[in-house]
PDB file of C-alpha atoms in Angstrom:
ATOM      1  CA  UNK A   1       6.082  28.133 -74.469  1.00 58.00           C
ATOM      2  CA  UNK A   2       8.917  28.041 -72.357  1.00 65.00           C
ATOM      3  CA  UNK A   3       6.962  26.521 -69.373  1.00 66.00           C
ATOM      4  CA  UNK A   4       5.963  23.415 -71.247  1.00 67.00           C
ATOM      5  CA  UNK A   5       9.136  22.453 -73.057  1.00 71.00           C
ATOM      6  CA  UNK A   6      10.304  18.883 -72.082  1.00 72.00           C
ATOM      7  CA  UNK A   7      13.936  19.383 -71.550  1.00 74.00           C
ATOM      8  CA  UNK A   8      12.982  21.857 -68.774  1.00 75.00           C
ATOM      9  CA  UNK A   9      10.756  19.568 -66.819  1.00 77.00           C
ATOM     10  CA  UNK A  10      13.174  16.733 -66.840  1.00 82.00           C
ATOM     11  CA  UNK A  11      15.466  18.551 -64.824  1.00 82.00           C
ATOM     12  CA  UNK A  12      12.973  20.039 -62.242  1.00 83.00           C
ATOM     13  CA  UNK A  13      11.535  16.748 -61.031  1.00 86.00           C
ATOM     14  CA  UNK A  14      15.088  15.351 -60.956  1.00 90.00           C
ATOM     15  CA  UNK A  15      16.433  18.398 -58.345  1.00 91.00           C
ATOM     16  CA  UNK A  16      13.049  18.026 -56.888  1.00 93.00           C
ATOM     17  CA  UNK A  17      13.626  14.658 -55.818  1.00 96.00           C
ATOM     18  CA  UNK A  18      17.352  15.306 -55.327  1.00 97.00           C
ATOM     19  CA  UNK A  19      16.048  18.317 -52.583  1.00 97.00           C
ATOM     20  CA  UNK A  20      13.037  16.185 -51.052  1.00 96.00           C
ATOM     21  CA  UNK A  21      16.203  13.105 -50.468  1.00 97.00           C
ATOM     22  CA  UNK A  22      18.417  16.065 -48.691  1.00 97.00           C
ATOM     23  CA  UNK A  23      15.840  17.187 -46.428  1.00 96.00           C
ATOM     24  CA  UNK A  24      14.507  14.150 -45.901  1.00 96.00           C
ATOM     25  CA  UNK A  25      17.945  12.547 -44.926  1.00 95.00           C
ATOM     26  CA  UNK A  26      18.736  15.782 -42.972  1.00 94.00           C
ATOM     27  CA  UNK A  27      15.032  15.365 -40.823  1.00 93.00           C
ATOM     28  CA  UNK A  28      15.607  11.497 -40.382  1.00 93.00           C
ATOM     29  CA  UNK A  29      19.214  11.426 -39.038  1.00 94.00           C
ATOM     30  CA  UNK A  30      19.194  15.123 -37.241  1.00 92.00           C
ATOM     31  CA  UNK A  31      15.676  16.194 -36.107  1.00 92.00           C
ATOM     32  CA  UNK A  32      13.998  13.147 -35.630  1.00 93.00           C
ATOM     33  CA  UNK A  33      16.888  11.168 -32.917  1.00 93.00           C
ATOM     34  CA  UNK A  34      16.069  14.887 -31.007  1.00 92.00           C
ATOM     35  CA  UNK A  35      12.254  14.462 -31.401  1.00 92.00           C
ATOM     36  CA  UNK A  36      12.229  10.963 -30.000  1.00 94.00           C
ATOM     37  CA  UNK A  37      14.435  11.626 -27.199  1.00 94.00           C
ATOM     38  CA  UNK A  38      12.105  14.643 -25.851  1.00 94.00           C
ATOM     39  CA  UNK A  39       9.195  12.761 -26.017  1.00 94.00           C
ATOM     40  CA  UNK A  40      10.772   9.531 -24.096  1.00 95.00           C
ATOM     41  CA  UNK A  41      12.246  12.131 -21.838  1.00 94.00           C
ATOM     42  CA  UNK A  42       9.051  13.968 -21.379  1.00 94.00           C
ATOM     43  CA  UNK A  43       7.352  10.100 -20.705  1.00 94.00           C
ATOM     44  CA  UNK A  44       9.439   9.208 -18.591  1.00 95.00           C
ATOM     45  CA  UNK A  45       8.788  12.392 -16.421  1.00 94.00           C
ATOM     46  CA  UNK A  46       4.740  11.545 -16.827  1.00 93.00           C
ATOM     47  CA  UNK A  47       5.645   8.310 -15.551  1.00 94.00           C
ATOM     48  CA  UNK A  48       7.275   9.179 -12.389  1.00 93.00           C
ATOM     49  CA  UNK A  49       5.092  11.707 -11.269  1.00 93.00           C
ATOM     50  CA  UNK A  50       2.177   9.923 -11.578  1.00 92.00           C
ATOM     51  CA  UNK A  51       3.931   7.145  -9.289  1.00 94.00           C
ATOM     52  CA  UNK A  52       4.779   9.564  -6.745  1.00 93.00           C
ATOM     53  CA  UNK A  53       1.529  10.851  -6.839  1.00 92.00           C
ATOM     54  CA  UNK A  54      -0.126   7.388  -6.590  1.00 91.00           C
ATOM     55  CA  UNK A  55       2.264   6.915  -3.583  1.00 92.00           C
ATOM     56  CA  UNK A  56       0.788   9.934  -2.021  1.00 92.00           C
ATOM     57  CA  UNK A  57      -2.344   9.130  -2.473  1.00 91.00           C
ATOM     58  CA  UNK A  58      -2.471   5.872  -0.884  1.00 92.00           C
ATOM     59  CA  UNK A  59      -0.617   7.053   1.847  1.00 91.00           C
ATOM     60  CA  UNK A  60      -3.366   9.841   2.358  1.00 91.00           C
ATOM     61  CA  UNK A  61      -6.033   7.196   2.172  1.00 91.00           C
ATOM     62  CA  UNK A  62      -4.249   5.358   4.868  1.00 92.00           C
ATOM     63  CA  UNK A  63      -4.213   7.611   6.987  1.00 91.00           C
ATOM     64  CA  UNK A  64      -7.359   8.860   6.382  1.00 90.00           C
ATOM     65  CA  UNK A  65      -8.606   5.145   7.216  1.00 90.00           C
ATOM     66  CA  UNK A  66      -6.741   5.173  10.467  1.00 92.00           C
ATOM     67  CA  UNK A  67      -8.215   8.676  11.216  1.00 90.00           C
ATOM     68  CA  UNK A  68     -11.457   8.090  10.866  1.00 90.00           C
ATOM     69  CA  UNK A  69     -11.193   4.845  13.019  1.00 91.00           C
ATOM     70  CA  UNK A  70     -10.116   6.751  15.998  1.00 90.00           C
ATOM     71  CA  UNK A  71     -12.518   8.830  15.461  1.00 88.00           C
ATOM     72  CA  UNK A  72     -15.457   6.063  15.561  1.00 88.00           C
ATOM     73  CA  UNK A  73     -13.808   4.529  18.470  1.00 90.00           C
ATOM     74  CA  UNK A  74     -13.836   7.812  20.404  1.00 87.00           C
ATOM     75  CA  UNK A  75     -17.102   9.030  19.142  1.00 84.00           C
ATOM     76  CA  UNK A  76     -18.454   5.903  20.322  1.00 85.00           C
ATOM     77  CA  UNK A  77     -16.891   5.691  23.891  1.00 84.00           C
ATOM     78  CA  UNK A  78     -18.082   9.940  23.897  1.00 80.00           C
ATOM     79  CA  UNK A  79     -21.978   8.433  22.726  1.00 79.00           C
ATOM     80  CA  UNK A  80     -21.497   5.660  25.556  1.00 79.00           C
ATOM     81  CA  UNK A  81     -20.159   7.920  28.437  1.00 75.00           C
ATOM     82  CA  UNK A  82     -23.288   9.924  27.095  1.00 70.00           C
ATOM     83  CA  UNK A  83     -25.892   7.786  27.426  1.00 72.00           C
ATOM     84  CA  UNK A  84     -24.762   5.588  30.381  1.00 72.00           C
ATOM     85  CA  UNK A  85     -24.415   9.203  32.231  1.00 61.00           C
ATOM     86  CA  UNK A  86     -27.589  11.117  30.975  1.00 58.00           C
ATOM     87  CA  UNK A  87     -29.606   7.051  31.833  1.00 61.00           C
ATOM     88  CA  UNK A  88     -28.314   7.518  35.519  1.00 60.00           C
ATOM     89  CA  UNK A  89     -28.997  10.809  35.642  1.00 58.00           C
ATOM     90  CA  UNK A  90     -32.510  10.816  34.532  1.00 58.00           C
ATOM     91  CA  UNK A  91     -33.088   7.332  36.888  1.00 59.00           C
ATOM     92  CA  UNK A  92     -31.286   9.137  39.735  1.00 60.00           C
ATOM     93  CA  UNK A  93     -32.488  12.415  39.495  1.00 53.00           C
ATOM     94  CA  UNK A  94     -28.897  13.851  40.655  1.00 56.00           C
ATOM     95  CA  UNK A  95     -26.469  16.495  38.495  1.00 59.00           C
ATOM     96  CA  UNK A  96     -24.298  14.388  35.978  1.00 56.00           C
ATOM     97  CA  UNK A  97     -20.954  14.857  36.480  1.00 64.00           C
ATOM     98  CA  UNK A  98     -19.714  15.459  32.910  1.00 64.00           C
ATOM     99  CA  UNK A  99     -16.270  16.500  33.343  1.00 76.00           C
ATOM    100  CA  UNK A 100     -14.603  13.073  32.050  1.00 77.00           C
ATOM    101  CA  UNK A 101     -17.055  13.467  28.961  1.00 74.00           C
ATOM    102  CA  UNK A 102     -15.995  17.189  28.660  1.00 76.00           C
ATOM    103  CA  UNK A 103     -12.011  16.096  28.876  1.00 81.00           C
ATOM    104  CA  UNK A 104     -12.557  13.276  25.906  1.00 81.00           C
ATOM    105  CA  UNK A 105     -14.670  15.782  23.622  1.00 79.00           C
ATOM    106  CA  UNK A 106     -12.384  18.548  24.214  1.00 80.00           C
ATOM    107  CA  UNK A 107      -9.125  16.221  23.213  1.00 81.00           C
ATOM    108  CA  UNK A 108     -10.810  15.148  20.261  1.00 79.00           C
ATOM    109  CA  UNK A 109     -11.753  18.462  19.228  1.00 76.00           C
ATOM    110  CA  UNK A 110      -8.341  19.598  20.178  1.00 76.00           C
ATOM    111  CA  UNK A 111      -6.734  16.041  18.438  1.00 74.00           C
ATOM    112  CA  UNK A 112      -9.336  17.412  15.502  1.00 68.00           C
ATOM    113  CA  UNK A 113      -8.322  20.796  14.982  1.00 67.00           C
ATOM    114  CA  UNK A 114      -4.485  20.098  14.871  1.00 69.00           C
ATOM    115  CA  UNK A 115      -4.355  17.139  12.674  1.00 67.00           C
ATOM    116  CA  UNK A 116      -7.110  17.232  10.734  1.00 62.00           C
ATOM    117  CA  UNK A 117      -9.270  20.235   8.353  1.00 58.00           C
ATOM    118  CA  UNK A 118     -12.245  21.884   8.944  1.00 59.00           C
ATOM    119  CA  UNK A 119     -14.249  19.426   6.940  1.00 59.00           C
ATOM    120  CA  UNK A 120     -13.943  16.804   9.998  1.00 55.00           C
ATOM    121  CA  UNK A 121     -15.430  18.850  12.512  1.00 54.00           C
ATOM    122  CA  UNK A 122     -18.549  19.318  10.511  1.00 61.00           C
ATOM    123  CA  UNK A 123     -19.537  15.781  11.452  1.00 62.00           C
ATOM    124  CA  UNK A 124     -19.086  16.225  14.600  1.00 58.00           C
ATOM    125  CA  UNK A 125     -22.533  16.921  16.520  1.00 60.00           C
ATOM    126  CA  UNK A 126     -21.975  18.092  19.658  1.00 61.00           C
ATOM    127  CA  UNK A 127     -25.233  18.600  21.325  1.00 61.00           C
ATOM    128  CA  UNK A 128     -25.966  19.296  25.144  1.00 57.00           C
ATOM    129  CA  UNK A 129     -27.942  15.609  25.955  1.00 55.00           C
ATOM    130  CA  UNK A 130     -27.624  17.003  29.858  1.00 56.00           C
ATOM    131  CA  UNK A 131     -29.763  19.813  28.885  1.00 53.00           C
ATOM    132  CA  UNK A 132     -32.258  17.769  26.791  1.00 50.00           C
ATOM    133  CA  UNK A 133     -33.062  14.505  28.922  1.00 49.00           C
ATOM    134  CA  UNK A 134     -35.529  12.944  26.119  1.00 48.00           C
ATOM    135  CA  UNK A 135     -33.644  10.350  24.488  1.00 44.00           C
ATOM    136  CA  UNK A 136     -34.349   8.201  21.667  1.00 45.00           C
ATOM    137  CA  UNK A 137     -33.031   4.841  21.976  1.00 41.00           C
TER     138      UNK A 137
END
């Protein structure tokens, strides 16, 4: 049989290996230079774009820190013109005059609604205390 005959085996291993060292030379020295500079290219795109976006986000946590300070600070001073106001009022029996309270809670609202989302004003509990004089202290 034709198939098994010595001679003819010989010869196809040898261009066998001959073709495998071709494409094997071709891949190495043309494809694979191409390969490796996509994928450095393509890491070094990763890499900057997860900087800048690590930038951002500290930047956005700053300011969230320095928004949500202002906001305690005025939150408290509102709670304090509260309670000093609603104290006198219920010791005094007189009307409270609430309009420097209504000027700070409307600017922070205001402040609120320009700079910030929609999450923010859901902590925000604005109740009438003139219209409820029990108070829990």
């Amino acid at each position: 049989m034709p198939q098994l005959d010595r001679i003819i085996v010989f010869s196809q291993i040898f261009w066998l290996f001959i073709t495998f060292i071709v494409l094997y030379t071709i891949l190495l020295h043309f494809f694979l230079p191409l390969f490796l500079k996509s994928l450095k290219s393509r890491k070094q795109i990763v890499e900057a774009n997860t900087l800048e976006a690590s930038s951002i986000e500290n930047s956005f946590l700053i300011k969230q820190n320095i928004l949500r300070k202002v906001l305690t600070k005025n939150l408290t001073l509102v709670k304090k013109l509260l309670t000093t106001d609603s104290i006198f009022l219920a010791l005094t029996k007189k009307n409270l005059d609430v309009q420097p309270v209504d000027i700070k809670v409307g600017n922070i609202i205001r402040n609120t609604i320009l700079y910030c989302d929609s999450q923010l004003l859901n902590f925000l509990l604005l109740k009438p205390k003139p219209l409820n004089l029990k108070f829990r202290l």
